[in-house]
CSV table of C-alpha atoms in Angstrom, one decimal:
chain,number,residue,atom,x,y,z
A,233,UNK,CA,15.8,9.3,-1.4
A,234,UNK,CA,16.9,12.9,-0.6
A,235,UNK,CA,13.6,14.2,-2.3
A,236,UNK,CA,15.9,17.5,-3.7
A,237,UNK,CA,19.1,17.0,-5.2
A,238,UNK,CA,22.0,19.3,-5.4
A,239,UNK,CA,25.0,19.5,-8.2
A,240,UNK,CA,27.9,21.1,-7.9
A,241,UNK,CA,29.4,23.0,-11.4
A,242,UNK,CA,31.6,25.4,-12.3
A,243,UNK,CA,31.9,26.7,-8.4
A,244,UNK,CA,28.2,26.9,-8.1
A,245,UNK,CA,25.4,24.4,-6.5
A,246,UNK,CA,22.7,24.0,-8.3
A,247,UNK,CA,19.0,22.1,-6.2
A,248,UNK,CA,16.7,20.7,-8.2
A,249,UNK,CA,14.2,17.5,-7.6
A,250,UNK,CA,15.0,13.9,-7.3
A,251,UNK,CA,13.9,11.3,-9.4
A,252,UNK,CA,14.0,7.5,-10.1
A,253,UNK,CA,13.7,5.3,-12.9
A,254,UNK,CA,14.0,1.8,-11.3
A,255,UNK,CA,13.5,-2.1,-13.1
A,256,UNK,CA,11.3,-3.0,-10.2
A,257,UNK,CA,7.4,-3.2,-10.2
A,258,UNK,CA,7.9,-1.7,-7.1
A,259,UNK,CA,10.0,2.0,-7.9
A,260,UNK,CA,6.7,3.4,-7.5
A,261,UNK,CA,6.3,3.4,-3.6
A,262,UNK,CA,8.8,6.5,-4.3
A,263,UNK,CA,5.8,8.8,-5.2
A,264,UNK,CA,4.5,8.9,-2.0
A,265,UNK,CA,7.3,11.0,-0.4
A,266,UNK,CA,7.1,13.3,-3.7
A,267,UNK,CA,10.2,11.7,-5.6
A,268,UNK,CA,8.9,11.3,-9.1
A,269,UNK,CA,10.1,8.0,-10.0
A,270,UNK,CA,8.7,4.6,-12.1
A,271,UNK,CA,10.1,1.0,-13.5
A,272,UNK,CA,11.6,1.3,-17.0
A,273,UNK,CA,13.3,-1.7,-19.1
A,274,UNK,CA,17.0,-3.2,-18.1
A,275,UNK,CA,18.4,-1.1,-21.0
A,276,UNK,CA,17.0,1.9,-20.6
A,277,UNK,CA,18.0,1.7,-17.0
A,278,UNK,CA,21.6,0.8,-18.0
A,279,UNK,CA,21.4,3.7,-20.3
A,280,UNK,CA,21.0,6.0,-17.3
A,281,UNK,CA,22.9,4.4,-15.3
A,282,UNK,CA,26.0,5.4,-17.7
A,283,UNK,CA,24.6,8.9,-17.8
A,284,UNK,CA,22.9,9.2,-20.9
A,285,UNK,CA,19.2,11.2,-20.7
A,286,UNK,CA,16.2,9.7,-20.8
A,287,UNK,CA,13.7,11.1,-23.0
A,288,UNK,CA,10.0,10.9,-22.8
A,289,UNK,CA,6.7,12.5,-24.5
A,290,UNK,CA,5.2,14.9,-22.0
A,291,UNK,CA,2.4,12.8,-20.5
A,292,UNK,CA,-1.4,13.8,-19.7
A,293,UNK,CA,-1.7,14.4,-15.9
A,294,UNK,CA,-4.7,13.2,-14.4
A,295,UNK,CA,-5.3,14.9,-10.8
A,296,UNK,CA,-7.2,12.9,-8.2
A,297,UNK,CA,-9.0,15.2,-5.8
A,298,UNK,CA,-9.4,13.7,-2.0
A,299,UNK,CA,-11.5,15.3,0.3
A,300,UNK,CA,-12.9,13.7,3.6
A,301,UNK,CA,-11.2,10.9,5.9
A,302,UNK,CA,-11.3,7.7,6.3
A,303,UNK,CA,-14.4,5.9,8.1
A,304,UNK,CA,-13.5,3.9,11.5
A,305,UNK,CA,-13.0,0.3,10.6
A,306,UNK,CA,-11.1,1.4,6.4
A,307,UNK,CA,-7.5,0.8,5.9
A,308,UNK,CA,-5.0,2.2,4.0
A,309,UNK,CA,-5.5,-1.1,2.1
A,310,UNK,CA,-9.2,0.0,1.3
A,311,UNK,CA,-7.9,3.7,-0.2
A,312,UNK,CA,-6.0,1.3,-2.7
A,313,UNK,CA,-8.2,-0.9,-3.8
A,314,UNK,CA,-10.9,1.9,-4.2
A,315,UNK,CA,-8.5,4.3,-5.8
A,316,UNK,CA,-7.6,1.1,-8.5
A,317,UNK,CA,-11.0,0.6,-9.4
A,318,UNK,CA,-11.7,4.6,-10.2
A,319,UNK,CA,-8.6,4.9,-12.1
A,320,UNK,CA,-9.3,1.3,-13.9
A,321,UNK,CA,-12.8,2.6,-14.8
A,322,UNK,CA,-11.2,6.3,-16.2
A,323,UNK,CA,-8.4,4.7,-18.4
A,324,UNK,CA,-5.0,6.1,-16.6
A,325,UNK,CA,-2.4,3.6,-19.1
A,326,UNK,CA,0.4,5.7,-20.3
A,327,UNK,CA,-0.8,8.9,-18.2
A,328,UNK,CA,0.9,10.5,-14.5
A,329,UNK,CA,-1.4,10.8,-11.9
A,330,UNK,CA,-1.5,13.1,-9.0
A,331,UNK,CA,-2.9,13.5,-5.8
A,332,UNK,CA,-4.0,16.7,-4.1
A,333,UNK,CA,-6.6,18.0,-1.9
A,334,UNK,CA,-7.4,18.5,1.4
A,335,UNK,CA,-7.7,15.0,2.3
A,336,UNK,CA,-3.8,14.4,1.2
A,337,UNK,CA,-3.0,16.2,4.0
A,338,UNK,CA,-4.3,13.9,5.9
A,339,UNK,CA,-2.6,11.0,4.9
A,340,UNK,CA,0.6,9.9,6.4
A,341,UNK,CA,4.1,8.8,4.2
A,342,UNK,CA,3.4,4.9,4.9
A,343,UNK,CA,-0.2,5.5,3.5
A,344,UNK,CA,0.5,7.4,0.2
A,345,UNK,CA,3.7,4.9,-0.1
A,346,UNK,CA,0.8,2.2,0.1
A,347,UNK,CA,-1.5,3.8,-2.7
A,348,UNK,CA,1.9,4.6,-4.9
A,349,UNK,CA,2.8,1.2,-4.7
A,350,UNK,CA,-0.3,0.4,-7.1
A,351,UNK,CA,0.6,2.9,-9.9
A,352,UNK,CA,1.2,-0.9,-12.1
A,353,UNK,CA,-1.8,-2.4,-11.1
A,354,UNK,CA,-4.0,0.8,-12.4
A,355,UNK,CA,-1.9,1.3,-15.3
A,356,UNK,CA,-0.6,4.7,-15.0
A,357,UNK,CA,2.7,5.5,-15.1
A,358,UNK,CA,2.7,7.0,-11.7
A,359,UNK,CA,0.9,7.8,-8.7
A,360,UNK,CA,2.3,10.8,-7.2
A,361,UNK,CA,2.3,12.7,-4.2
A,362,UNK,CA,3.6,16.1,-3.7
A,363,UNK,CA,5.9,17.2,-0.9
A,364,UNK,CA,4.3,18.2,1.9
A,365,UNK,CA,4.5,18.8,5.8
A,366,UNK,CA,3.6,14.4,5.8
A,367,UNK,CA,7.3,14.5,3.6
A,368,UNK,CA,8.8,16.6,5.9
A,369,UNK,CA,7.9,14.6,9.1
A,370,UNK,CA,8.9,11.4,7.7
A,371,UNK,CA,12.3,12.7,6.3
A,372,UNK,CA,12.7,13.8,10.0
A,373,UNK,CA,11.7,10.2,11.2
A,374,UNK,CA,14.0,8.5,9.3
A,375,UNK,CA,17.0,10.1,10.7
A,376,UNK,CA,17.5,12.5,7.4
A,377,UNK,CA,20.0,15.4,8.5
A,378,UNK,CA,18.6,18.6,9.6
A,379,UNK,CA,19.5,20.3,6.5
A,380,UNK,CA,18.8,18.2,4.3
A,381,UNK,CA,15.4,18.6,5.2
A,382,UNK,CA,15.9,22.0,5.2
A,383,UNK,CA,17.0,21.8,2.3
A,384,UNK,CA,14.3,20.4,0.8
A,385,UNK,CA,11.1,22.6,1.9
A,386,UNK,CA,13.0,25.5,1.3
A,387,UNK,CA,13.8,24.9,-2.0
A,388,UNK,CA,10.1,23.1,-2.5
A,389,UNK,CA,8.4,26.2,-1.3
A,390,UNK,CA,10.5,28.5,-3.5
A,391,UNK,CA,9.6,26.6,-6.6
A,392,UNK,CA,5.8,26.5,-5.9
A,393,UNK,CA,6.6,22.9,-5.3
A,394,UNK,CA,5.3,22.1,-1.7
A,395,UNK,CA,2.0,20.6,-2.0
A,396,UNK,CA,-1.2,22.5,-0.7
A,397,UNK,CA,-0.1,25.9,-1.2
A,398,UNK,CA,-1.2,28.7,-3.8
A,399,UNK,CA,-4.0,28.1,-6.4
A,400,UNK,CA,-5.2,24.5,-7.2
A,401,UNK,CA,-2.6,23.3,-10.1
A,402,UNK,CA,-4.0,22.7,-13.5
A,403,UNK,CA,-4.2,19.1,-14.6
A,404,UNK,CA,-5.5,17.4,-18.2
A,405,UNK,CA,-8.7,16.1,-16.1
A,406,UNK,CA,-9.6,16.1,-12.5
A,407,UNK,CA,-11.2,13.0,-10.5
A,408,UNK,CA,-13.1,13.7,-7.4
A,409,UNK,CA,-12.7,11.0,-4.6
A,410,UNK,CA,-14.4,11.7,-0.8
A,411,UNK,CA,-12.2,8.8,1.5
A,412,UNK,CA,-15.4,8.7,3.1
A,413,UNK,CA,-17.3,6.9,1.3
A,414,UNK,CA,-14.3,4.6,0.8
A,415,UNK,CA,-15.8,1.3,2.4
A,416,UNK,CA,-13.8,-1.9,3.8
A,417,UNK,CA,-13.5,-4.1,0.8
A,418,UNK,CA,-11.9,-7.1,-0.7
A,419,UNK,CA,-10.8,-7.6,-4.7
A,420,UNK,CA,-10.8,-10.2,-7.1
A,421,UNK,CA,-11.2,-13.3,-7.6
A,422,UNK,CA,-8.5,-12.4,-10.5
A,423,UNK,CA,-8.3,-8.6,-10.9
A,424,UNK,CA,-7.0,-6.1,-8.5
A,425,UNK,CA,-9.5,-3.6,-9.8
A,426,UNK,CA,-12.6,-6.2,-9.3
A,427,UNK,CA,-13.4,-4.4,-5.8
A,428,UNK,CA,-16.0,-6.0,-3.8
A,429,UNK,CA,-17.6,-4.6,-0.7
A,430,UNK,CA,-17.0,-7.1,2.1
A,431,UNK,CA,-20.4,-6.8,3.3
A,432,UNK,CA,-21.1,-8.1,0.0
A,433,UNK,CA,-18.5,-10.8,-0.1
A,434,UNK,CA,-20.5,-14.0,0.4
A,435,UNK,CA,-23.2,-12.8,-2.3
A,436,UNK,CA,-20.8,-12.3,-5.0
A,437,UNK,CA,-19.0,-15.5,-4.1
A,438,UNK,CA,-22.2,-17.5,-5.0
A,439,UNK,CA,-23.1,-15.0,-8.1
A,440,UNK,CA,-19.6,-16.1,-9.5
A,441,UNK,CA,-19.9,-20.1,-8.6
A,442,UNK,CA,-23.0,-19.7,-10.1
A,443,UNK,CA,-21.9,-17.8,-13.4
A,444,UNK,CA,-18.9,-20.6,-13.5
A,445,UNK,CA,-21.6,-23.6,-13.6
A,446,UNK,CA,-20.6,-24.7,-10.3
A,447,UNK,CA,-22.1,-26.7,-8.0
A,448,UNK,CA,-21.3,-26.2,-4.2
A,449,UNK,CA,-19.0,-29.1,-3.3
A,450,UNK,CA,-17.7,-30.1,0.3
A,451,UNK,CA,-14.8,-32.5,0.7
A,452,UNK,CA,-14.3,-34.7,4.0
A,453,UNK,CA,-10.9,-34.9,5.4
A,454,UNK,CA,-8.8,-35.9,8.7
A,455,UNK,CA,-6.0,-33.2,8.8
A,456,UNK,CA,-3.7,-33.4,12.5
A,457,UNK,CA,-6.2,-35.9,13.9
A,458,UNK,CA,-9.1,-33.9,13.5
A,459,UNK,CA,-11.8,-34.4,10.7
A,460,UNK,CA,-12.4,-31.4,8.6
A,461,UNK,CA,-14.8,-30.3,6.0
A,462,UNK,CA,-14.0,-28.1,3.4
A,463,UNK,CA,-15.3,-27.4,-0.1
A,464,UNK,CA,-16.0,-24.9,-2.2
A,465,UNK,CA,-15.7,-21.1,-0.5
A,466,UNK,CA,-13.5,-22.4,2.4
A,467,UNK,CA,-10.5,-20.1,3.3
A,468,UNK,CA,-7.1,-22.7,2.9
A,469,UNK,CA,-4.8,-19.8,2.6
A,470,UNK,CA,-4.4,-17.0,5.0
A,471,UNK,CA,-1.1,-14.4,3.8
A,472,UNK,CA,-0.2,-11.7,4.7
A,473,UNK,CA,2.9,-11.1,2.2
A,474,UNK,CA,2.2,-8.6,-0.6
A,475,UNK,CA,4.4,-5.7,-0.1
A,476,UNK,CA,1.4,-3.2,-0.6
A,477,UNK,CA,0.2,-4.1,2.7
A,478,UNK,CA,3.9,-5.8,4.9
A,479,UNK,CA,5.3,-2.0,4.1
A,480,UNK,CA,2.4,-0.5,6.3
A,481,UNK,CA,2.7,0.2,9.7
A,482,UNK,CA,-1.5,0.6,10.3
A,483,UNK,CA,-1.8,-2.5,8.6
A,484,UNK,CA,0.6,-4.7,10.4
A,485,UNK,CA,-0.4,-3.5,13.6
A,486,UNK,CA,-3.9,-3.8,12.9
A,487,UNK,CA,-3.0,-7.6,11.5
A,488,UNK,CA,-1.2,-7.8,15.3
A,489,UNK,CA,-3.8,-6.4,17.3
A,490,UNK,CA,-6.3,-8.7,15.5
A,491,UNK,CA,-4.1,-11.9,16.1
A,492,UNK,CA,-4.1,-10.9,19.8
A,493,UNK,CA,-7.3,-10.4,20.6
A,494,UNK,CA,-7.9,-13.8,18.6
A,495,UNK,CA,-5.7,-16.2,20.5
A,496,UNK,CA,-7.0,-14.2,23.9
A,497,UNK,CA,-10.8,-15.4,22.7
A,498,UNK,CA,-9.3,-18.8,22.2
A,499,UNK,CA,-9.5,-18.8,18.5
A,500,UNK,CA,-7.3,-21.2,16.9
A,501,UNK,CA,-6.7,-21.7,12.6
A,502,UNK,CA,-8.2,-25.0,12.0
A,503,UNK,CA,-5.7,-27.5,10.1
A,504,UNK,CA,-6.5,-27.1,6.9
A,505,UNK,CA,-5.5,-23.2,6.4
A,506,UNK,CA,-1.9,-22.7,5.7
A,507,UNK,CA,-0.4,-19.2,7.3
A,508,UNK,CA,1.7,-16.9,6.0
A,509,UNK,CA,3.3,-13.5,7.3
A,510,UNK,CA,6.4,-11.5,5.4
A,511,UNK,CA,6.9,-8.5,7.0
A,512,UNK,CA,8.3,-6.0,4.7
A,513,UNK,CA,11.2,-5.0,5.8
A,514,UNK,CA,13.3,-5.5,9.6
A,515,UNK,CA,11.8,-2.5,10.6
A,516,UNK,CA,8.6,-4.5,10.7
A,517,UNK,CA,9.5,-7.1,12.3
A,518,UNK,CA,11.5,-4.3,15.2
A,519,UNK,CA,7.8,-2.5,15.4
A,520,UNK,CA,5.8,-5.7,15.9
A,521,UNK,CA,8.5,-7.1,18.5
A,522,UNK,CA,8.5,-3.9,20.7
A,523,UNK,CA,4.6,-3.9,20.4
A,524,UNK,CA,4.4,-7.3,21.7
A,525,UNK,CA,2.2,-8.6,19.0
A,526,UNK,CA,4.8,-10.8,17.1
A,527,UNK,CA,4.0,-14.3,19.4
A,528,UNK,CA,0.2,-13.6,18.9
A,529,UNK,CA,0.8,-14.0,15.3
A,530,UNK,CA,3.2,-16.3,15.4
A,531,UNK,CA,0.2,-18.4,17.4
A,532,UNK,CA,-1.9,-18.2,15.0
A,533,UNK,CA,-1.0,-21.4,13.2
A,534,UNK,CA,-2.2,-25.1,11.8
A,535,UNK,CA,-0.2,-26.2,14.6
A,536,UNK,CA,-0.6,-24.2,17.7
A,537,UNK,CA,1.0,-25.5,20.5
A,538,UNK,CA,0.8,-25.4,24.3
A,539,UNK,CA,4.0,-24.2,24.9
A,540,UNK,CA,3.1,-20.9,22.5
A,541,UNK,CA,-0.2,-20.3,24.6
A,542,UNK,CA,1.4,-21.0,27.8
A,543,UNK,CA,4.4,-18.4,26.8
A,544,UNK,CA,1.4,-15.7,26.2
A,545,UNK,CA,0.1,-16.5,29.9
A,546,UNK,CA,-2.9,-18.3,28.3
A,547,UNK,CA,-4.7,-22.0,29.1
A,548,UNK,CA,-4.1,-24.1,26.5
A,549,UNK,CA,-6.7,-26.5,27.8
A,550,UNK,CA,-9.6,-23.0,27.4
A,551,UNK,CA,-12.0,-23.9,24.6
């Protein structure tokens, strides 16, 4: 993404802001660095693509006001799932959504990447960012040319474009959302919008066996050469894979940090729960290798071995 865009005609260059249409759930994520951008159909796409214009009815805009920061122990993840919820509740389908506020400034590229990446799951056609000093720094990051970051706040600036300056922009209907009160929570069991708080996670488990008619049920098993019991509320899949959170670098290295200091304390995954980890992109993988974390999670499996432990310096024999 190159965030502004530049045309050459008739001798004269002519800036003007990027966009995206893309046929991925995914085209979203673009939002967070201030690209405009969401998933159309294959022929409209193909339509573009042979440089024909796409044409749309101008959309309400629904601004999302964030004040505050983030309580110790949230995630990025947490922002999400809170922020799909609200938007569930207001009825965002068909609408463009945009973030602003002083607690945007406060969020980093990776994090409003994160929250963009849900614009499908809350039903709006876009979750947007605007360009900011957080656009600038990551453009910067990623090895972007010096100009063509210059480029890009001057011409942002000059346009009234560059987020957080002048008066407050005028939307159809403003939301009011204080990341702190944004709690650590968990969704589901089907809906990304059905957030539960996770200090209420084991009371709504038994409200919904209960509202399902079901009775607790335990199953006795020898998995491995161990006998295991598991049943009704037992954890038999443990993933970290969905691109929302494998894109994130807070979240990966707060899944790496958590697998060390796991395998340190000894803790082992018993047989019965399959692992999973996808990391989003090499990049990941590079920042977990280089932080040393990547054979604590790779440790943390059905069938941890001695060799692993003894490679990390630990006793396998230590309960």
């Amino acid at each position: 993404a190159s965030v502004v865009q530049t045309r050459t005609s008739r001798g004269t260059v002519y800036a003007f802001p990027d966009t995206l249409l893309g046929t991925d759930s995914h085209t979203t994520m673009i939002d967070g660095i201030g690209v405009l951008g969401w998933g159309v159909g294959g022929i409209e796409a193909e339509a573009v693509l042979m440089g024909q214009p796409y044409y749309l009815l101008v959309p309400d805009v629904i601004g999302v006001r964030l004040s505050g920061s983030l309580r110790t122990g949230a995630t990025p993840t947490d922002i999400v799932l809170r922020v799909t919820e609200r938007l569930r509740e207001y009825g965002v389908v068909g609408k463009l959504v945009e973030f602003f506020g002083p607690g945007v400034r406060l969020m980093g590229a990776a994090d409003r990447a994160l929250v963009s990446n849900m614009s499908p799951e809350t039903g709006a056609t876009a979750l947007y960012f605007p360009v900011d000093e957080q656009t600038l720094r990551y453009l910067r990051q990623t090895g972007r040319p010096g100009e063509m970051v210059e480029l890009v706040e001057t011409y942002t600036r000059a346009q009234g474009l560059f987020g957080g300056e002048g008066p407050e922009p005028e939307f159809t209907d403003v939301i009011d959302l204080d990341l702190a009160d944004i709690e650590p929570s968990i969704a589901g069991p089907r809906r990304p919008q059905d957030r539960i708080p996770l200090g209420g996670a084991a009371r709504s488990f038994q409200d919904l066996l209960e509202k399902a008619g079901e009775k607790p049920k335990q199953l006795r098993l020898t998995l491995q050469g161990r006998d295991q019991v598991i049943g009704h509320g037992s954890v038999v899949i443990a993933a970290i894979t969905s691109c929302t959170n494998t894109s994130n670098p807070t979240v990966m290295i707060g899944a790496g940090l958590l697998a060390r200091n796991a395998v340190q304390l000894g803790l082992q995954v018993p047989p019965h729960v399959k692992t999973s980890l996808a990391p989003g992109s090499r990049v990941v993988t590079r920042y977990l290798d280089r932080a040393g974390l990547t054979p604590y999670l790779e440790a943390l499996d059905p069938a941890i071995t001695a060799g692993r432990l003894s490679y990390l310096g630990l006793d396998p024999a230590a309960e």
